[in-house]
Coordinates of C-alpha atoms in Angstrom, one line a residue:
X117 CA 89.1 -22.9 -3.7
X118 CA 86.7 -23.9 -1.1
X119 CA 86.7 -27.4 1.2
X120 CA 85.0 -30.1 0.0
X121 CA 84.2 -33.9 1.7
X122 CA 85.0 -37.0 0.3
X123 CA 81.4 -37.8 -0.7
X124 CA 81.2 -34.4 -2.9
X125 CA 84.0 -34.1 -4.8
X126 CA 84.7 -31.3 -6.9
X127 CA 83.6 -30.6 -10.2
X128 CA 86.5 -31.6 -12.4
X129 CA 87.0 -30.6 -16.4
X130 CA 89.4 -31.0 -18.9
X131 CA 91.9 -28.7 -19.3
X132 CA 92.5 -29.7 -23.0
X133 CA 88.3 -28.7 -23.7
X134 CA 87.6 -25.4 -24.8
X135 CA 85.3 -24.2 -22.4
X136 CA 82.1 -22.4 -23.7
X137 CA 81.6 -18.1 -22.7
X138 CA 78.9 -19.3 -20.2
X139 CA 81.2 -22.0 -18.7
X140 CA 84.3 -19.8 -17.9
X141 CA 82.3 -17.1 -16.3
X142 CA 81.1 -19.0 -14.1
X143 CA 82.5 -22.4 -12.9
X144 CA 80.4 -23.3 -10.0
X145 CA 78.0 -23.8 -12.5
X146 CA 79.7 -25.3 -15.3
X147 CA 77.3 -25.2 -18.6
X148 CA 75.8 -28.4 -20.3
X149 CA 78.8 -27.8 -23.6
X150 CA 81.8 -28.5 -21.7
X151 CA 80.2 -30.7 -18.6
X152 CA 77.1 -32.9 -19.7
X153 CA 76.6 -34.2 -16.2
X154 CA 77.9 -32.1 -13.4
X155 CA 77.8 -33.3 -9.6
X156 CA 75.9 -30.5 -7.8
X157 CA 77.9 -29.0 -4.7
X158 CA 75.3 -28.1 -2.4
X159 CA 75.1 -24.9 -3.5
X160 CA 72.6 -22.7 -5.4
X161 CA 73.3 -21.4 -8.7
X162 CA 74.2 -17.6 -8.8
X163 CA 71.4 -16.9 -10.8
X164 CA 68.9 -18.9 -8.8
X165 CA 70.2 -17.1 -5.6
X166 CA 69.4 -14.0 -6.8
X167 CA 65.3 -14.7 -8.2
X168 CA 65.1 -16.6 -4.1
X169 CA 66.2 -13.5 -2.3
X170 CA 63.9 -11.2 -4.4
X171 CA 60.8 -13.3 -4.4
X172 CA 61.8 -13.0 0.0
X173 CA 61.9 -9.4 -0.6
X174 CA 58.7 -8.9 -2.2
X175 CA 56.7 -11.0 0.1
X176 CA 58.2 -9.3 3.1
X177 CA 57.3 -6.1 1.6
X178 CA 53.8 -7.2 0.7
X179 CA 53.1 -8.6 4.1
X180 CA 54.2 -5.1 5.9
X181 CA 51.7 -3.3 3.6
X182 CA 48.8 -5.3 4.6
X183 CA 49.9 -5.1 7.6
X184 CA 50.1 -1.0 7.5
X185 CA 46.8 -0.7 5.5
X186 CA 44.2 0.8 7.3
X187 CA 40.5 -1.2 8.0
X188 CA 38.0 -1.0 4.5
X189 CA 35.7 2.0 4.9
X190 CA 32.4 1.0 5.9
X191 CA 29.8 2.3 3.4
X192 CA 26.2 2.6 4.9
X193 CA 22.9 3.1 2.6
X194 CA 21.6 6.1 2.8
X195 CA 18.8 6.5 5.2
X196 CA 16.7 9.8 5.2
X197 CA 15.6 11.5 8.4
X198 CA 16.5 14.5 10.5
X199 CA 20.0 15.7 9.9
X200 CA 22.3 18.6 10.8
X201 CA 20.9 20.0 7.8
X202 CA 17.5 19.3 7.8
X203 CA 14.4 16.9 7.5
X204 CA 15.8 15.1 4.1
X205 CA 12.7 12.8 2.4
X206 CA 11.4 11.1 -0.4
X207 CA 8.1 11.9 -2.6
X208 CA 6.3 8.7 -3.4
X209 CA 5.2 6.7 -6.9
X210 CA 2.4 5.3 -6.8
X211 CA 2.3 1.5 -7.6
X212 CA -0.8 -0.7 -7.8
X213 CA -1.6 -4.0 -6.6
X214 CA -4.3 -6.1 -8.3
X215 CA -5.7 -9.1 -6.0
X216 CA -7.3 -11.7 -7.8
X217 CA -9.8 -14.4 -6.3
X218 CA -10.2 -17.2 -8.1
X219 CA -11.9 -21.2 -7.0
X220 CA -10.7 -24.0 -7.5
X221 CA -12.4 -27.1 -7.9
X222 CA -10.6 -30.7 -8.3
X223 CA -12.7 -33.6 -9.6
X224 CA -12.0 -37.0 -8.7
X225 CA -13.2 -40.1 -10.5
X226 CA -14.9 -42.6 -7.7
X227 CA -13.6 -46.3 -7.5
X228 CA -16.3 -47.5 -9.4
X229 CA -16.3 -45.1 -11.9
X230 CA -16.5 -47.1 -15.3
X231 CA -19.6 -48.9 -13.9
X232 CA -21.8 -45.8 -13.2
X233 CA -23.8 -46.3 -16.5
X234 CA -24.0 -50.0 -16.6
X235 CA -25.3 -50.3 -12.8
X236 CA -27.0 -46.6 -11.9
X237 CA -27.7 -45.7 -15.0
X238 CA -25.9 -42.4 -14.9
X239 CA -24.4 -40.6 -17.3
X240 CA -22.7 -37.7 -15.0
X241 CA -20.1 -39.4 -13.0
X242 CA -16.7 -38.1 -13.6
X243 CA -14.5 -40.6 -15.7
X244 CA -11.2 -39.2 -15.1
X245 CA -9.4 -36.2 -12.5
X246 CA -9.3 -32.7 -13.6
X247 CA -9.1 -29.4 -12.2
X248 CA -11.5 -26.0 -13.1
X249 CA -11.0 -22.7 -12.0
X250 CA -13.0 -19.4 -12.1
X251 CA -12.0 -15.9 -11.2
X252 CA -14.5 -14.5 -8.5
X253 CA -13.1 -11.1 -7.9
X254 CA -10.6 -8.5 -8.5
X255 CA -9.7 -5.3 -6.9
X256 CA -6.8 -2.8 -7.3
X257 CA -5.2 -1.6 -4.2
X258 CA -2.8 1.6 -4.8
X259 CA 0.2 1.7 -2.5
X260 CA 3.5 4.2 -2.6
X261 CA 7.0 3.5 -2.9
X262 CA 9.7 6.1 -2.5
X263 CA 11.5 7.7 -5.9
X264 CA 15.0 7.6 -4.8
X265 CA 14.8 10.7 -8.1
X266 CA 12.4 12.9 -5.8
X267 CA 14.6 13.6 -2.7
X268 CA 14.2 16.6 -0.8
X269 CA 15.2 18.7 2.5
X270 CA 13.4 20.8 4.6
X271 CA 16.3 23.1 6.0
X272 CA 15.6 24.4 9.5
X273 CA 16.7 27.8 10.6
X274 CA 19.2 28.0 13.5
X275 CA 15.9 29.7 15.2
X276 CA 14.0 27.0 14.6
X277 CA 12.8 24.1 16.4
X278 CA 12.8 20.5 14.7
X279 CA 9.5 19.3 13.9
X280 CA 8.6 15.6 15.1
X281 CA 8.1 14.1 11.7
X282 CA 6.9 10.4 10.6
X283 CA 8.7 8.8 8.0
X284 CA 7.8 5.2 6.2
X285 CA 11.0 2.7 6.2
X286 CA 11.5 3.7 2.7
X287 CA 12.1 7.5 3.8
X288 CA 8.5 8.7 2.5
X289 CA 7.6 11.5 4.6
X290 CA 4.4 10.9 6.1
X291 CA 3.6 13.5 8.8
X292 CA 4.9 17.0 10.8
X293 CA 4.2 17.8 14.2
X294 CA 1.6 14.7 14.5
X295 CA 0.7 10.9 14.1
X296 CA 1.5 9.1 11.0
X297 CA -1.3 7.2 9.7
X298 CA -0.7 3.4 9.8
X299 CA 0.5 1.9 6.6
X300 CA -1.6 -0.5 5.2
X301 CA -0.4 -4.5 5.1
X302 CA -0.1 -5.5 1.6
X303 CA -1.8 -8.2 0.7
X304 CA -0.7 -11.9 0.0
X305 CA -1.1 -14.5 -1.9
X306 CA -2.8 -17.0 0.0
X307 CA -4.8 -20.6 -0.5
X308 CA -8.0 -21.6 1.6
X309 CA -9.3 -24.7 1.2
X310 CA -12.8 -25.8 2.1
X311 CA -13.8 -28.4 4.9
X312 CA -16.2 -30.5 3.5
X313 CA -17.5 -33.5 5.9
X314 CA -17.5 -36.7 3.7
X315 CA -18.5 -40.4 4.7
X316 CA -16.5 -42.9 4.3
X317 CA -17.0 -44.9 1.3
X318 CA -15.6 -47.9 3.1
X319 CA -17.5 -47.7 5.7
X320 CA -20.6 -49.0 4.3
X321 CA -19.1 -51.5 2.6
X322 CA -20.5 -54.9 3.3
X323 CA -19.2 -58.0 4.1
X324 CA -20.3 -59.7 0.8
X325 CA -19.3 -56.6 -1.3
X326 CA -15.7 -56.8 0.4
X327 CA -15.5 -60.6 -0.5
X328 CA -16.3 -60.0 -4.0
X329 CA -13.8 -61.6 -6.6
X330 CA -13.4 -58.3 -8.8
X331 CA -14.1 -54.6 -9.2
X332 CA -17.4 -55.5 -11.5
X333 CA -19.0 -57.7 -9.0
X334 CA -17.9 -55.0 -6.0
X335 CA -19.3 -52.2 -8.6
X336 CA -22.7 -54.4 -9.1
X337 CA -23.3 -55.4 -5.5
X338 CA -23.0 -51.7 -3.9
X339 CA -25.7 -50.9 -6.9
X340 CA -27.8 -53.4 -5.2
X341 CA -26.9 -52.1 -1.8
X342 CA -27.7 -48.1 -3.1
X343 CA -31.5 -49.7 -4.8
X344 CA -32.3 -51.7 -1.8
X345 CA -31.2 -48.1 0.4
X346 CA -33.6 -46.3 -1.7
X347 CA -36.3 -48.7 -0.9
X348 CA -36.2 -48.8 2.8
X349 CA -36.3 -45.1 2.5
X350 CA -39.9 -45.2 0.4
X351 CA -41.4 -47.3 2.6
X352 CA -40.7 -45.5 5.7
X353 CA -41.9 -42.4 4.1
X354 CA -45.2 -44.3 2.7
X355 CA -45.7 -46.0 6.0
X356 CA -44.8 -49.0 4.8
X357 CA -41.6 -50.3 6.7
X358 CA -42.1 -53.2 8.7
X359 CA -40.4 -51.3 11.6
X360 CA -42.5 -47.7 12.0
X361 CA -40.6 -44.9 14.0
X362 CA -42.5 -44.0 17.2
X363 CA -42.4 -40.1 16.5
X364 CA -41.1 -37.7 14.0
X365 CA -38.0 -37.6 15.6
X366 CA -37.2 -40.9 15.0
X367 CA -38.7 -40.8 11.9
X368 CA -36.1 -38.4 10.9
X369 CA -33.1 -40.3 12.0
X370 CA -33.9 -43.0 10.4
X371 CA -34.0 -41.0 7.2
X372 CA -30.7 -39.3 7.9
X373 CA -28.8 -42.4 8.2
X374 CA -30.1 -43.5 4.8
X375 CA -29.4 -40.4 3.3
X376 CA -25.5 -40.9 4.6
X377 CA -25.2 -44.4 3.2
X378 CA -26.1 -43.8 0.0
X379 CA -24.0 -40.6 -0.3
X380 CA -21.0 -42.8 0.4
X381 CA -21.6 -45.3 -1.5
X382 CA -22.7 -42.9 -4.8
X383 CA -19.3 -41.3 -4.0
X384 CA -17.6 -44.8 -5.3
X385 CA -19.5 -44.3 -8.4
X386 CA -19.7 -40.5 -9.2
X387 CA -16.5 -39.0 -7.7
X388 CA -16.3 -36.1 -5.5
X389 CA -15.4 -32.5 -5.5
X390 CA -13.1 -30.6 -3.3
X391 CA -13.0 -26.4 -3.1
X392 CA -10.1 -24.4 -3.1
X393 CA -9.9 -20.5 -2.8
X394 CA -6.9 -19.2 -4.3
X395 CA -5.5 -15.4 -3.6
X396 CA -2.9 -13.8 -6.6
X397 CA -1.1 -10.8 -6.6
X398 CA 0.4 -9.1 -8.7
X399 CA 1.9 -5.7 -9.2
X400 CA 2.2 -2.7 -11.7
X401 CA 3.4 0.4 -12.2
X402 CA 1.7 3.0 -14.8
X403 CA 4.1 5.2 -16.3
X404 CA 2.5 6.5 -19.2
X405 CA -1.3 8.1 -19.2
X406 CA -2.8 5.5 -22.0
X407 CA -1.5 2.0 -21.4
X408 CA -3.2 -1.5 -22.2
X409 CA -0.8 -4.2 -21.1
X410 CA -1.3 -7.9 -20.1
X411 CA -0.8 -8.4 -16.8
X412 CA -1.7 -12.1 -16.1
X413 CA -3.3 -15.1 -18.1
X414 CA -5.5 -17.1 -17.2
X415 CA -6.9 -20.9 -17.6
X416 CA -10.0 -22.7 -16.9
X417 CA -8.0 -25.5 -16.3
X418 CA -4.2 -24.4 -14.9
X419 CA -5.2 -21.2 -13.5
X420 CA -2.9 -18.5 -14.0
X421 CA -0.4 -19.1 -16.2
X422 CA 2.9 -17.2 -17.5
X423 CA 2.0 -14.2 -19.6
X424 CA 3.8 -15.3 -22.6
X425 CA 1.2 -18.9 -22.3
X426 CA -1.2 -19.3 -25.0
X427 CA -3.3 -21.6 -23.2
X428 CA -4.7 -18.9 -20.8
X429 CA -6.6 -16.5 -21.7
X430 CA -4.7 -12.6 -21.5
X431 CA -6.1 -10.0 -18.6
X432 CA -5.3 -6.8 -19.3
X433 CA -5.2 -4.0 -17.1
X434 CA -6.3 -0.4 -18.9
X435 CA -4.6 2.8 -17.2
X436 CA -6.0 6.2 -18.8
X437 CA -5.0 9.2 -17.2
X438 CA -7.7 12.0 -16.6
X439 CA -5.6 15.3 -17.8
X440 CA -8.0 17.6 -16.3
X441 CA -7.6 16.4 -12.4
X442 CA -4.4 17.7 -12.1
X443 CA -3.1 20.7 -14.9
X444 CA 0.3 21.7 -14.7
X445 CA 1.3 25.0 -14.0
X446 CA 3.3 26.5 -16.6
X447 CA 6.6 28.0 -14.6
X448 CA 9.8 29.2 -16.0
X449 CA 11.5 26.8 -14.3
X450 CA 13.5 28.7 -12.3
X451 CA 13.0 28.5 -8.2
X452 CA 13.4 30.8 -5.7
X453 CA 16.0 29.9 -2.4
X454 CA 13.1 30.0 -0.3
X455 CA 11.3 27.6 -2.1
X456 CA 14.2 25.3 -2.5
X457 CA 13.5 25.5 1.1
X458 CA 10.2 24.6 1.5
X459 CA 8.3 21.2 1.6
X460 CA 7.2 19.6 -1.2
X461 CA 4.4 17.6 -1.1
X462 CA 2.4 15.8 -4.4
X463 CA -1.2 17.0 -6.3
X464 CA -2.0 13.8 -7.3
X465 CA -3.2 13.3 -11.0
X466 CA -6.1 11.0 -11.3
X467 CA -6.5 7.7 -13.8
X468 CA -9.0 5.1 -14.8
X469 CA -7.7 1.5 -14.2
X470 CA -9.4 -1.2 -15.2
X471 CA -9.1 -4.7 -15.5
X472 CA -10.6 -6.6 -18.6
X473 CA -10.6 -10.1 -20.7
X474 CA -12.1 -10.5 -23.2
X475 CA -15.7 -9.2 -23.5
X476 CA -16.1 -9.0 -19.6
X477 CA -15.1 -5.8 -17.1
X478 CA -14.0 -7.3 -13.9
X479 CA -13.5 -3.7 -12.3
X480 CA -12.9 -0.2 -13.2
X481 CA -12.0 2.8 -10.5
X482 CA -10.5 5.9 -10.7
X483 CA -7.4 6.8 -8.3
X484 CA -5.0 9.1 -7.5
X485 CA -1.8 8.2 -8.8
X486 CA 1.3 10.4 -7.6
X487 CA 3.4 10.3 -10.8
X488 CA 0.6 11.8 -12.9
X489 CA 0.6 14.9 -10.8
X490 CA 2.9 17.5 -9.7
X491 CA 4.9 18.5 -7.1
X492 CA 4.0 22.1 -4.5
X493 CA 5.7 23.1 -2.0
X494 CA 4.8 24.3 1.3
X495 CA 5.7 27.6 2.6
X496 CA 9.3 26.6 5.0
X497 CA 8.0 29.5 7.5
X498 CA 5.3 27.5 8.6
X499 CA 7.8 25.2 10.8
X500 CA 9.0 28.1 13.0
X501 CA 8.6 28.8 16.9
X502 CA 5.2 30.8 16.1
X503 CA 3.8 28.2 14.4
X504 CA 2.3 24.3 15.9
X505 CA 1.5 23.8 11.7
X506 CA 0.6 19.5 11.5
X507 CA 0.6 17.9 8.2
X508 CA -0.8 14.7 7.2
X509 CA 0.7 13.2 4.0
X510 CA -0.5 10.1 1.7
X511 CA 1.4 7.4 2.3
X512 CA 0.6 6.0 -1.8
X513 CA 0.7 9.5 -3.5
X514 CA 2.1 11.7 -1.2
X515 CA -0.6 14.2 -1.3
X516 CA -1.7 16.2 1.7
X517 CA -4.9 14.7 3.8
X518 CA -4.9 17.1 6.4
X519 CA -3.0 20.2 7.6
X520 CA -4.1 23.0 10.1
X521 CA -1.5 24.9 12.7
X522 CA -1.6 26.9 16.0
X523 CA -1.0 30.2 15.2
X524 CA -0.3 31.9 18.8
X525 CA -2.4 35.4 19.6

């Protein structure tokens, strides 16, 4: 028996209770049948021993593998270029961007509004704010994007030099042996707005319109200021002012400055009108050779609205493909090692796109677009130490512009 102290004495039984199977195996933890309420010794339970040393064991051993494990692989995209094995590239597809111009004009009721008819006797001042818009222009500017599907390398003999080649961000090949041409910025969407030089209304306010004890008697006393405006201005171009300009230029000051106050004032009964330009883009890409599909809608009074809207009106853009620009050759689809080799470059296919609502044609141009084409190649041998050959590609179709090589005497 072990020691115990006097504040934990030991577990005691009776002798004359039969002790339970679980209970006689194993006194230190007596079982709740033959003690209800044992005094704990200090000591774990056999059983609960055991689960605390394996849970220790199990973290130990899961801390030395972390520890062991070697740093995560770093995975890098793919990025095309020169390599040990080549010049590796991508063909491009050819997307479209159509800009659209449109104005818009806000209308804003003046302060005096409601009293335009009683006082002026005008029926066109603007009662309450709205906005109208107009589309002034469209125009449909093809750009390429590489087809991560249309990878290719131009292997280089061990006896052959490697070319200087231009390649777009996106791994489009764009020229060998020379300058790439500039890629063009695409365009934005974008919001101008239209300075227009307005008088203050309150500035020509007087002090008895100011003083005025509501908006009716304000709206009826800046009518009486705008007639008596209109008079001065008669009689100095009658000759009949009591003060005569000395010359014509004064004569024309004089006129300007009446021409300014009434402007203002008119402005607190017929509203004014401010002028926005807005700029929209938005993009597509044809895949198939007859297409009609809404690209945008379009309201007099929101502007462009989701294409799903009814409240706009739909603009669809009309892609037909011109079979005839571009006929593919008939192979048996088998290809030579040397022309796996060689480079590929695009014969763009051409297409109609236009863009329409309703009865009106806002544009319609025919371009080159890369995925109704096909793909040559270019003969690998051309990239040699004999040979200075310079290619110039499209950047939106991938099509050659220009080629023409040094061939040594």
């Amino acid at each position: 028996t072990s020691a115990r102290t006097a504040s934990q004495p030991p577990i005691s039984y009776n002798s004359s209770q039969k002790l339970s199977a679980t209970c006689a195996t194993r006194i230190a933890e007596p079982c709740a049948t033959c003690h209800p309420t044992p005094h704990y010794d200090g000591k774990l339970p056999h059983h609960i021993k055991i689960k605390h040393i394996m849970k220790r064991i199990i973290l130990t051993a899961l801390t030395l593998c972390s520890l062991n494990l070697p740093a995560q692989t770093e995975v890098e995209p793919y990025k095309p270029g020169i390599t040990e094995e080549g010049i590796t590239y991508f063909l491009p597809t050819t997307h479209l961007q159509v800009v659209v111009t449109a104005t818009r004009q806000s209308y804003t009721p003046g302060e005096y509004a409601p009293y335009a008819r009683r006082y002026l006797r005008t029926n066109d001042a603007i009662q309450a704010p709205y906005d109208e818009w107009n589309v002034t222009d469209v125009s449909v500017i093809p750009y390429g994007v590489a087809d991560k599907q249309q990878g290719y390398t131009i292997r280089l003999k061990s006896k052959t030099s490697a070319p200087l080649v231009g390649m777009a961000p996106d791994g489009r090949l764009l020229s060998i042996n020379t300058d790439a041409p500039e890629l063009p910025a695409p365009a934005k969407p974008s919001v101008v707005r239209e300075k227009t030089e307005r008088p203050n209304p309150a500035d020509y306010k007087t002090e008895e319109i100011l003083s005025a004890g509501s908006t009716a008697k304000m709206a009826e006393l800046t009518a009486a200021e705008i007639y008596d405006i209109r008079e001065n201005r008669s009689a100095l171009t009658k000759g009949q002012a009591d003060f005569m300009p000395k010359d014509g230029e004064q004569l024309r000051l004089m006129l300007a400055s009446l021409d300014t106050q009434e402007a203002a004032l008119m402005q607190l009964f017929k509203g004014t009108v401010s002028t926005e330009t807005h700029v929209f883009v938005f993009d597509y890409v044809p895949t198939s050779g007859h297409t009609q599909d809404v690209l945008f809608r379009f309201s007099k009074y929101f502007g462009p609205v989701d294409s799903d809207d009814p409240a706009g009106e739909p603009f669809y853009i009309n892609v037909r493909r011109d079979d005839s620009s571009a006929p593919i050759i008939a192979t048996d689809g088998k290809k030579s090692k040397k022309e796996e080799q060689d480079l590929r470059y695009v014969v763009p296919g051409n297409a109609t796109v236009s863009i329409t609502s309703g009865k009106r044609q806002y544009i319609s141009t025919t371009l080159p677009l890369a995925q109704f084409g096909r793909v040559e190649h270019l003969g690998g041998d051309l990239f040699n130490k004999k040979y200075t050959t310079r290619v110039t590609l499209s950047p939106s179709t991938g099509g050659i512009v220009r080629i023409d090589a040094d061939i040594p005497e």
